[in-house]
């Protein structure tokens, strides 16, 4: 090998037992400095965390919007277009996270029942403890059972969707899982109003639904007042 060739050949190094570079061998020409640059690190997955967080936030926003639409207007309002508009996201995002209408409705029902349970618990817990009339207590029971808000459209907007969901095998477990929390809120209302001796809260829940359905079936515009009066009559039997 010529001298010119030897000058272009990189230096030879001795290595330790772990492959570490030791010293250049003195008998080897070294005209090119050793490249001791550490190997490039693998790209950190931390960079994906903000993207994932934004994705989760967007999905939660859409679920919350779907739940509030369901509580305010019933099932007809839970569409990809309406949910995207309410959540202020592109409609394509709603279709991406919820590929089918059933997936969107299932998420909406679960979130709506969670909102309902939380609102019912808070309303019941906020009542001052004092004896109340059967009429006042009955109204509080209805308002708590259908929290966060209720009006004379409660059957069309709230109760009918619940009954529809109970007939759907995919949605029925969600409603069943939510019921104990709602009944616990009714129990709290009874105790706050001087009816702690009433023990069959499950029966009371069914009675409230029946009273609302009966009032709506009569064609009256005063559904809440009529259902309140019917429920108050039941409470009279428990005095």
PDB file of C-alpha atoms in Angstrom:
ATOM      1  CA  UNK A   1       0.000   0.000   0.000  1.00  0.00           C
ATOM      2  CA  UNK A   2       1.460   3.425  -0.948  1.00  0.00           C
ATOM      3  CA  UNK A   3       2.000   6.314   1.457  1.00  0.00           C
ATOM      4  CA  UNK A   4      -0.808   8.232  -0.244  1.00  0.00           C
ATOM      5  CA  UNK A   5      -3.156   5.309   0.339  1.00  0.00           C
ATOM      6  CA  UNK A   6      -2.153   5.024   3.987  1.00  0.00           C
ATOM      7  CA  UNK A   7      -2.983   8.680   4.585  1.00  0.00           C
ATOM      8  CA  UNK A   8      -6.601   8.227   3.513  1.00  0.00           C
ATOM      9  CA  UNK A   9      -7.232   5.196   5.656  1.00  0.00           C
ATOM     10  CA  UNK A  10      -8.898   5.892   8.987  1.00  0.00           C
ATOM     11  CA  UNK A  11      -7.081   5.093  12.224  1.00  0.00           C
ATOM     12  CA  UNK A  12      -7.306   1.759  13.977  1.00  0.00           C
ATOM     13  CA  UNK A  13      -8.509   1.659  17.559  1.00  0.00           C
ATOM     14  CA  UNK A  14      -8.273  -0.832  20.358  1.00  0.00           C
ATOM     15  CA  UNK A  15     -11.523  -1.690  22.078  1.00  0.00           C
ATOM     16  CA  UNK A  16     -12.376  -2.820  25.584  1.00  0.00           C
ATOM     17  CA  UNK A  17     -14.483  -5.831  26.644  1.00  0.00           C
ATOM     18  CA  UNK A  18     -17.689  -3.797  26.290  1.00  0.00           C
ATOM     19  CA  UNK A  19     -16.761  -2.403  22.862  1.00  0.00           C
ATOM     20  CA  UNK A  20     -15.617   0.940  24.238  1.00  0.00           C
ATOM     21  CA  UNK A  21     -12.953   2.876  22.314  1.00  0.00           C
ATOM     22  CA  UNK A  22      -9.574   2.929  24.049  1.00  0.00           C
ATOM     23  CA  UNK A  23      -6.474   4.534  22.537  1.00  0.00           C
ATOM     24  CA  UNK A  24      -5.380   4.608  18.928  1.00  0.00           C
ATOM     25  CA  UNK A  25      -2.656   2.107  18.229  1.00  0.00           C
ATOM     26  CA  UNK A  26       0.619   4.005  17.994  1.00  0.00           C
ATOM     27  CA  UNK A  27       1.822   2.060  14.975  1.00  0.00           C
ATOM     28  CA  UNK A  28      -1.199   3.106  12.893  1.00  0.00           C
ATOM     29  CA  UNK A  29      -1.132   6.374  10.943  1.00  0.00           C
ATOM     30  CA  UNK A  30      -3.865   8.704  12.088  1.00  0.00           C
ATOM     31  CA  UNK A  31      -4.577  11.635   9.854  1.00  0.00           C
ATOM     32  CA  UNK A  32      -8.370  11.706  10.352  1.00  0.00           C
ATOM     33  CA  UNK A  33      -9.703  12.565  13.843  1.00  0.00           C
ATOM     34  CA  UNK A  34     -11.919   9.868  15.342  1.00  0.00           C
ATOM     35  CA  UNK A  35     -15.642  10.441  15.125  1.00  0.00           C
ATOM     36  CA  UNK A  36     -16.830   9.972  18.685  1.00  0.00           C
ATOM     37  CA  UNK A  37     -20.260  11.492  18.080  1.00  0.00           C
ATOM     38  CA  UNK A  38     -22.791   9.448  20.090  1.00  0.00           C
ATOM     39  CA  UNK A  39     -25.333   7.563  18.003  1.00  0.00           C
ATOM     40  CA  UNK A  40     -28.544   9.412  17.249  1.00  0.00           C
ATOM     41  CA  UNK A  41     -31.221   8.829  19.858  1.00  0.00           C
ATOM     42  CA  UNK A  42     -34.492   7.256  18.943  1.00  0.00           C
ATOM     43  CA  UNK A  43     -37.233   9.815  18.559  1.00  0.00           C
ATOM     44  CA  UNK A  44     -39.043  10.316  21.828  1.00  0.00           C
ATOM     45  CA  UNK A  45     -42.682   9.342  22.034  1.00  0.00           C
ATOM     46  CA  UNK A  46     -43.191  12.379  24.274  1.00  0.00           C
ATOM     47  CA  UNK A  47     -43.803  14.454  21.156  1.00  0.00           C
ATOM     48  CA  UNK A  48     -46.983  12.507  20.557  1.00  0.00           C
ATOM     49  CA  UNK A  49     -48.412  13.238  24.011  1.00  0.00           C
ATOM     50  CA  UNK A  50     -49.772  16.736  23.212  1.00  0.00           C
ATOM     51  CA  UNK A  51     -51.441  15.378  20.072  1.00  0.00           C
ATOM     52  CA  UNK A  52     -53.008  12.533  22.026  1.00  0.00           C
ATOM     53  CA  UNK A  53     -54.159  14.954  24.724  1.00  0.00           C
ATOM     54  CA  UNK A  54     -55.815  17.213  22.160  1.00  0.00           C
ATOM     55  CA  UNK A  55     -57.491  14.196  20.605  1.00  0.00           C
ATOM     56  CA  UNK A  56     -58.855  13.071  23.976  1.00  0.00           C
ATOM     57  CA  UNK A  57     -60.051  16.587  24.783  1.00  0.00           C
ATOM     58  CA  UNK A  58     -61.856  16.840  21.461  1.00  0.00           C
ATOM     59  CA  UNK A  59     -63.545  13.489  21.976  1.00  0.00           C
ATOM     60  CA  UNK A  60     -64.663  14.442  25.502  1.00  0.00           C
ATOM     61  CA  UNK A  61     -66.037  17.722  24.184  1.00  0.00           C
ATOM     62  CA  UNK A  62     -68.108  15.888  21.587  1.00  0.00           C
ATOM     63  CA  UNK A  63     -69.418  13.356  24.111  1.00  0.00           C
ATOM     64  CA  UNK A  64     -70.433  16.155  26.469  1.00  0.00           C
ATOM     65  CA  UNK A  65     -72.160  18.000  23.623  1.00  0.00           C
ATOM     66  CA  UNK A  66     -74.012  14.837  22.600  1.00  0.00           C
ATOM     67  CA  UNK A  67     -75.155  14.239  26.180  1.00  0.00           C
ATOM     68  CA  UNK A  68     -76.472  17.770  26.597  1.00  0.00           C
ATOM     69  CA  UNK A  69     -78.306  17.602  23.278  1.00  0.00           C
ATOM     70  CA  UNK A  70     -79.911  14.349  24.380  1.00  0.00           C
ATOM     71  CA  UNK A  71     -81.040  15.826  27.696  1.00  0.00           C
ATOM     72  CA  UNK A  72     -82.356  18.993  26.064  1.00  0.00           C
ATOM     73  CA  UNK A  73     -84.000  17.638  22.924  1.00  0.00           C
ATOM     74  CA  UNK A  74     -84.064  13.843  22.951  1.00  0.00           C
ATOM     75  CA  UNK A  75     -82.636  11.313  20.496  1.00  0.00           C
ATOM     76  CA  UNK A  76     -83.459  13.208  17.263  1.00  0.00           C
ATOM     77  CA  UNK A  77     -80.862  15.834  18.218  1.00  0.00           C
ATOM     78  CA  UNK A  78     -78.016  13.322  18.559  1.00  0.00           C
ATOM     79  CA  UNK A  79     -76.605  13.382  15.031  1.00  0.00           C
ATOM     80  CA  UNK A  80     -73.028  13.784  13.851  1.00  0.00           C
ATOM     81  CA  UNK A  81     -73.851  17.164  12.346  1.00  0.00           C
ATOM     82  CA  UNK A  82     -75.579  18.544  15.454  1.00  0.00           C
ATOM     83  CA  UNK A  83     -72.938  17.201  17.814  1.00  0.00           C
ATOM     84  CA  UNK A  84     -70.083  18.602  15.723  1.00  0.00           C
ATOM     85  CA  UNK A  85     -71.776  22.006  15.621  1.00  0.00           C
ATOM     86  CA  UNK A  86     -72.435  22.019  19.372  1.00  0.00           C
ATOM     87  CA  UNK A  87     -68.866  20.936  20.106  1.00  0.00           C
ATOM     88  CA  UNK A  88     -67.472  23.442  17.575  1.00  0.00           C
ATOM     89  CA  UNK A  89     -65.451  20.815  15.726  1.00  0.00           C
ATOM     90  CA  UNK A  90     -65.475  19.736  12.063  1.00  0.00           C
ATOM     91  CA  UNK A  91     -68.197  17.236  11.237  1.00  0.00           C
ATOM     92  CA  UNK A  92     -65.497  14.867  10.017  1.00  0.00           C
ATOM     93  CA  UNK A  93     -64.157  14.683  13.569  1.00  0.00           C
ATOM     94  CA  UNK A  94     -67.487  13.417  14.862  1.00  0.00           C
ATOM     95  CA  UNK A  95     -67.586  10.765  12.154  1.00  0.00           C
ATOM     96  CA  UNK A  96     -63.974   9.813  12.886  1.00  0.00           C
ATOM     97  CA  UNK A  97     -64.450   9.263  16.617  1.00  0.00           C
ATOM     98  CA  UNK A  98     -67.952   7.805  16.252  1.00  0.00           C
ATOM     99  CA  UNK A  99     -68.098   5.899  12.940  1.00  0.00           C
ATOM    100  CA  UNK A 100     -71.757   4.961  13.362  1.00  0.00           C
ATOM    101  CA  UNK A 101     -74.880   6.566  14.751  1.00  0.00           C
ATOM    102  CA  UNK A 102     -75.187   3.774  17.301  1.00  0.00           C
ATOM    103  CA  UNK A 103     -71.688   4.503  18.619  1.00  0.00           C
ATOM    104  CA  UNK A 104     -72.564   8.174  18.997  1.00  0.00           C
ATOM    105  CA  UNK A 105     -75.886   7.433  20.701  1.00  0.00           C
ATOM    106  CA  UNK A 106     -74.295   4.953  23.108  1.00  0.00           C
ATOM    107  CA  UNK A 107     -71.696   7.523  24.157  1.00  0.00           C
ATOM    108  CA  UNK A 108     -74.414  10.164  24.505  1.00  0.00           C
ATOM    109  CA  UNK A 109     -76.622   7.980  26.712  1.00  0.00           C
ATOM    110  CA  UNK A 110     -73.742   7.044  29.017  1.00  0.00           C
ATOM    111  CA  UNK A 111     -72.646  10.659  29.409  1.00  0.00           C
ATOM    112  CA  UNK A 112     -76.220  11.920  29.799  1.00  0.00           C
ATOM    113  CA  UNK A 113     -76.936   9.461  32.586  1.00  0.00           C
ATOM    114  CA  UNK A 114     -73.734  10.517  34.315  1.00  0.00           C
ATOM    115  CA  UNK A 115     -74.775  14.172  34.079  1.00  0.00           C
ATOM    116  CA  UNK A 116     -78.245  13.280  35.312  1.00  0.00           C
ATOM    117  CA  UNK A 117     -76.911  11.321  38.276  1.00  0.00           C
ATOM    118  CA  UNK A 118     -74.463  14.037  39.260  1.00  0.00           C
ATOM    119  CA  UNK A 119     -77.114  16.759  39.032  1.00  0.00           C
ATOM    120  CA  UNK A 120     -79.626  14.675  41.006  1.00  0.00           C
ATOM    121  CA  UNK A 121     -77.102  14.010  43.754  1.00  0.00           C
ATOM    122  CA  UNK A 122     -76.142  17.679  44.000  1.00  0.00           C
ATOM    123  CA  UNK A 123     -79.746  18.887  44.040  1.00  0.00           C
ATOM    124  CA  UNK A 124     -80.737  16.451  46.771  1.00  0.00           C
ATOM    125  CA  UNK A 125     -77.660  17.182  48.864  1.00  0.00           C
ATOM    126  CA  UNK A 126     -78.319  20.922  48.685  1.00  0.00           C
ATOM    127  CA  UNK A 127     -81.753  20.726  50.325  1.00  0.00           C
ATOM    128  CA  UNK A 128     -82.095  22.067  53.854  1.00  0.00           C
ATOM    129  CA  UNK A 129     -83.567  19.523  56.258  1.00  0.00           C
ATOM    130  CA  UNK A 130     -87.066  20.535  57.295  1.00  0.00           C
ATOM    131  CA  UNK A 131     -90.561  19.115  57.116  1.00  0.00           C
ATOM    132  CA  UNK A 132     -92.252  19.893  53.815  1.00  0.00           C
ATOM    133  CA  UNK A 133     -95.751  19.330  52.471  1.00  0.00           C
ATOM    134  CA  UNK A 134     -96.528  16.334  50.301  1.00  0.00           C
ATOM    135  CA  UNK A 135     -96.946  18.595  47.271  1.00  0.00           C
ATOM    136  CA  UNK A 136     -93.609  20.355  47.744  1.00  0.00           C
ATOM    137  CA  UNK A 137     -91.868  17.059  48.404  1.00  0.00           C
ATOM    138  CA  UNK A 138     -93.449  15.443  45.348  1.00  0.00           C
ATOM    139  CA  UNK A 139     -92.258  18.283  43.112  1.00  0.00           C
ATOM    140  CA  UNK A 140     -88.737  18.052  44.512  1.00  0.00           C
ATOM    141  CA  UNK A 141     -88.720  14.303  43.894  1.00  0.00           C
ATOM    142  CA  UNK A 142     -89.691  14.756  40.243  1.00  0.00           C
ATOM    143  CA  UNK A 143     -87.176  17.551  39.694  1.00  0.00           C
ATOM    144  CA  UNK A 144     -84.438  15.458  41.292  1.00  0.00           C
ATOM    145  CA  UNK A 145     -85.271  12.286  39.381  1.00  0.00           C
ATOM    146  CA  UNK A 146     -85.086  14.159  36.091  1.00  0.00           C
ATOM    147  CA  UNK A 147     -82.266  16.563  36.903  1.00  0.00           C
ATOM    148  CA  UNK A 148     -80.581  18.716  35.765  1.00  0.00           C
ATOM    149  CA  UNK A 149     -83.713  20.443  34.456  1.00  0.00           C
ATOM    150  CA  UNK A 150     -87.323  19.519  33.849  1.00  0.00           C
ATOM    151  CA  UNK A 151     -90.391  21.150  32.333  1.00  0.00           C
ATOM    152  CA  UNK A 152     -93.759  20.157  30.897  1.00  0.00           C
ATOM    153  CA  UNK A 153     -92.009  18.525  27.918  1.00  0.00           C
ATOM    154  CA  UNK A 154     -90.318  16.040  30.236  1.00  0.00           C
ATOM    155  CA  UNK A 155     -92.145  13.018  28.821  1.00  0.00           C
ATOM    156  CA  UNK A 156     -91.287  13.723  25.188  1.00  0.00           C
ATOM    157  CA  UNK A 157     -87.756  14.940  25.823  1.00  0.00           C
ATOM    158  CA  UNK A 158     -86.619  12.867  28.793  1.00  0.00           C
ATOM    159  CA  UNK A 159     -88.900   9.973  29.725  1.00  0.00           C
ATOM    160  CA  UNK A 160     -89.619   8.620  26.237  1.00  0.00           C
ATOM    161  CA  UNK A 161     -85.884   8.450  25.398  1.00  0.00           C
ATOM    162  CA  UNK A 162     -85.278   6.557  28.643  1.00  0.00           C
ATOM    163  CA  UNK A 163     -87.990   4.044  27.787  1.00  0.00           C
ATOM    164  CA  UNK A 164     -86.599   3.713  24.264  1.00  0.00           C
ATOM    165  CA  UNK A 165     -83.118   3.091  25.637  1.00  0.00           C
ATOM    166  CA  UNK A 166     -84.431   0.451  28.019  1.00  0.00           C
ATOM    167  CA  UNK A 167     -85.738  -1.506  25.032  1.00  0.00           C
ATOM    168  CA  UNK A 168     -82.315  -1.451  23.351  1.00  0.00           C
ATOM    169  CA  UNK A 169     -80.026  -4.322  24.488  1.00  0.00           C
ATOM    170  CA  UNK A 170     -76.954  -2.134  24.004  1.00  0.00           C
ATOM    171  CA  UNK A 171     -78.313   0.777  26.043  1.00  0.00           C
ATOM    172  CA  UNK A 172     -80.268  -1.064  28.735  1.00  0.00           C
ATOM    173  CA  UNK A 173     -77.199  -1.823  30.918  1.00  0.00           C
ATOM    174  CA  UNK A 174     -76.315   1.883  30.997  1.00  0.00           C
ATOM    175  CA  UNK A 175     -79.741   2.812  32.350  1.00  0.00           C
ATOM    176  CA  UNK A 176     -79.708  -0.011  34.880  1.00  0.00           C
ATOM    177  CA  UNK A 177     -76.285   1.001  36.150  1.00  0.00           C
ATOM    178  CA  UNK A 178     -77.448   4.600  36.567  1.00  0.00           C
ATOM    179  CA  UNK A 179     -80.641   3.843  38.491  1.00  0.00           C
ATOM    180  CA  UNK A 180     -79.166   3.139  41.971  1.00  0.00           C
ATOM    181  CA  UNK A 181     -77.555   6.566  42.000  1.00  0.00           C
ATOM    182  CA  UNK A 182     -80.858   8.224  41.111  1.00  0.00           C
ATOM    183  CA  UNK A 183     -82.739   6.262  43.755  1.00  0.00           C
ATOM    184  CA  UNK A 184     -80.136   7.281  46.328  1.00  0.00           C
ATOM    185  CA  UNK A 185     -80.843  10.910  45.431  1.00  0.00           C
ATOM    186  CA  UNK A 186     -84.581  10.316  45.942  1.00  0.00           C
ATOM    187  CA  UNK A 187     -83.800   8.820  49.332  1.00  0.00           C
ATOM    188  CA  UNK A 188     -81.862  11.965  50.252  1.00  0.00           C
ATOM    189  CA  UNK A 189     -84.819  14.156  49.226  1.00  0.00           C
ATOM    190  CA  UNK A 190     -87.209  12.095  51.353  1.00  0.00           C
ATOM    191  CA  UNK A 191     -84.933  12.381  54.366  1.00  0.00           C
ATOM    192  CA  UNK A 192     -84.526  16.132  53.869  1.00  0.00           C
ATOM    193  CA  UNK A 193     -88.308  16.627  53.692  1.00  0.00           C
ATOM    194  CA  UNK A 194     -89.294  14.555  56.723  1.00  0.00           C
ATOM    195  CA  UNK A 195     -90.160  11.303  54.934  1.00  0.00           C
ATOM    196  CA  UNK A 196     -87.266   9.180  56.131  1.00  0.00           C
ATOM    197  CA  UNK A 197     -89.745   6.447  57.056  1.00  0.00           C
ATOM    198  CA  UNK A 198     -90.485   5.800  53.355  1.00  0.00           C
ATOM    199  CA  UNK A 199     -88.450   2.723  52.489  1.00  0.00           C
ATOM    200  CA  UNK A 200     -89.547   1.586  49.023  1.00  0.00           C
ATOM    201  CA  UNK A 201     -87.690   4.163  46.957  1.00  0.00           C
ATOM    202  CA  UNK A 202     -87.635   1.919  43.892  1.00  0.00           C
ATOM    203  CA  UNK A 203     -91.443   1.858  43.884  1.00  0.00           C
ATOM    204  CA  UNK A 204     -91.436   5.637  44.187  1.00  0.00           C
ATOM    205  CA  UNK A 205     -89.191   5.926  41.118  1.00  0.00           C
ATOM    206  CA  UNK A 206     -91.553   3.777  39.062  1.00  0.00           C
ATOM    207  CA  UNK A 207     -94.511   5.778  40.364  1.00  0.00           C
ATOM    208  CA  UNK A 208     -92.969   9.075  39.273  1.00  0.00           C
ATOM    209  CA  UNK A 209     -92.525   7.736  35.738  1.00  0.00           C
ATOM    210  CA  UNK A 210     -96.107   6.449  35.696  1.00  0.00           C
ATOM    211  CA  UNK A 211     -97.474   9.751  37.006  1.00  0.00           C
ATOM    212  CA  UNK A 212     -95.665  11.678  34.271  1.00  0.00           C
ATOM    213  CA  UNK A 213     -96.859   9.308  31.547  1.00  0.00           C
ATOM    214  CA  UNK A 214    -100.417   9.469  32.816  1.00  0.00           C
ATOM    215  CA  UNK A 215    -100.385  13.260  32.904  1.00  0.00           C
ATOM    216  CA  UNK A 216     -99.021  13.482  29.352  1.00  0.00           C
ATOM    217  CA  UNK A 217    -101.557  10.931  28.105  1.00  0.00           C
ATOM    218  CA  UNK A 218    -104.391  13.083  29.434  1.00  0.00           C
ATOM    219  CA  UNK A 219    -103.381  15.781  26.981  1.00  0.00           C
ATOM    220  CA  UNK A 220    -102.862  18.374  29.676  1.00  0.00           C
ATOM    221  CA  UNK A 221    -100.326  21.140  29.172  1.00  0.00           C
ATOM    222  CA  UNK A 222     -99.539  21.109  32.889  1.00  0.00           C
ATOM    223  CA  UNK A 223     -97.752  17.770  32.969  1.00  0.00           C
ATOM    224  CA  UNK A 224     -95.561  18.603  35.950  1.00  0.00           C
ATOM    225  CA  UNK A 225     -98.406  19.949  38.074  1.00  0.00           C
ATOM    226  CA  UNK A 226    -100.589  16.938  37.325  1.00  0.00           C
ATOM    227  CA  UNK A 227     -97.789  14.455  38.038  1.00  0.00           C
ATOM    228  CA  UNK A 228     -96.881  16.344  41.203  1.00  0.00           C
ATOM    229  CA  UNK A 229    -100.432  16.051  42.491  1.00  0.00           C
ATOM    230  CA  UNK A 230    -100.546  12.319  41.755  1.00  0.00           C
ATOM    231  CA  UNK A 231     -97.213  11.701  43.477  1.00  0.00           C
ATOM    232  CA  UNK A 232     -98.322  13.794  46.463  1.00  0.00           C
ATOM    233  CA  UNK A 233    -101.347  11.517  46.883  1.00  0.00           C
ATOM    234  CA  UNK A 234     -98.988   8.558  47.172  1.00  0.00           C
ATOM    235  CA  UNK A 235     -96.945  10.361  49.820  1.00  0.00           C
ATOM    236  CA  UNK A 236    -100.135  10.960  51.809  1.00  0.00           C
ATOM    237  CA  UNK A 237    -100.439   7.202  52.245  1.00  0.00           C
ATOM    238  CA  UNK A 238     -96.945   7.143  53.765  1.00  0.00           C
ATOM    239  CA  UNK A 239     -97.552   9.890  56.315  1.00  0.00           C
TER     240      UNK A 239
END
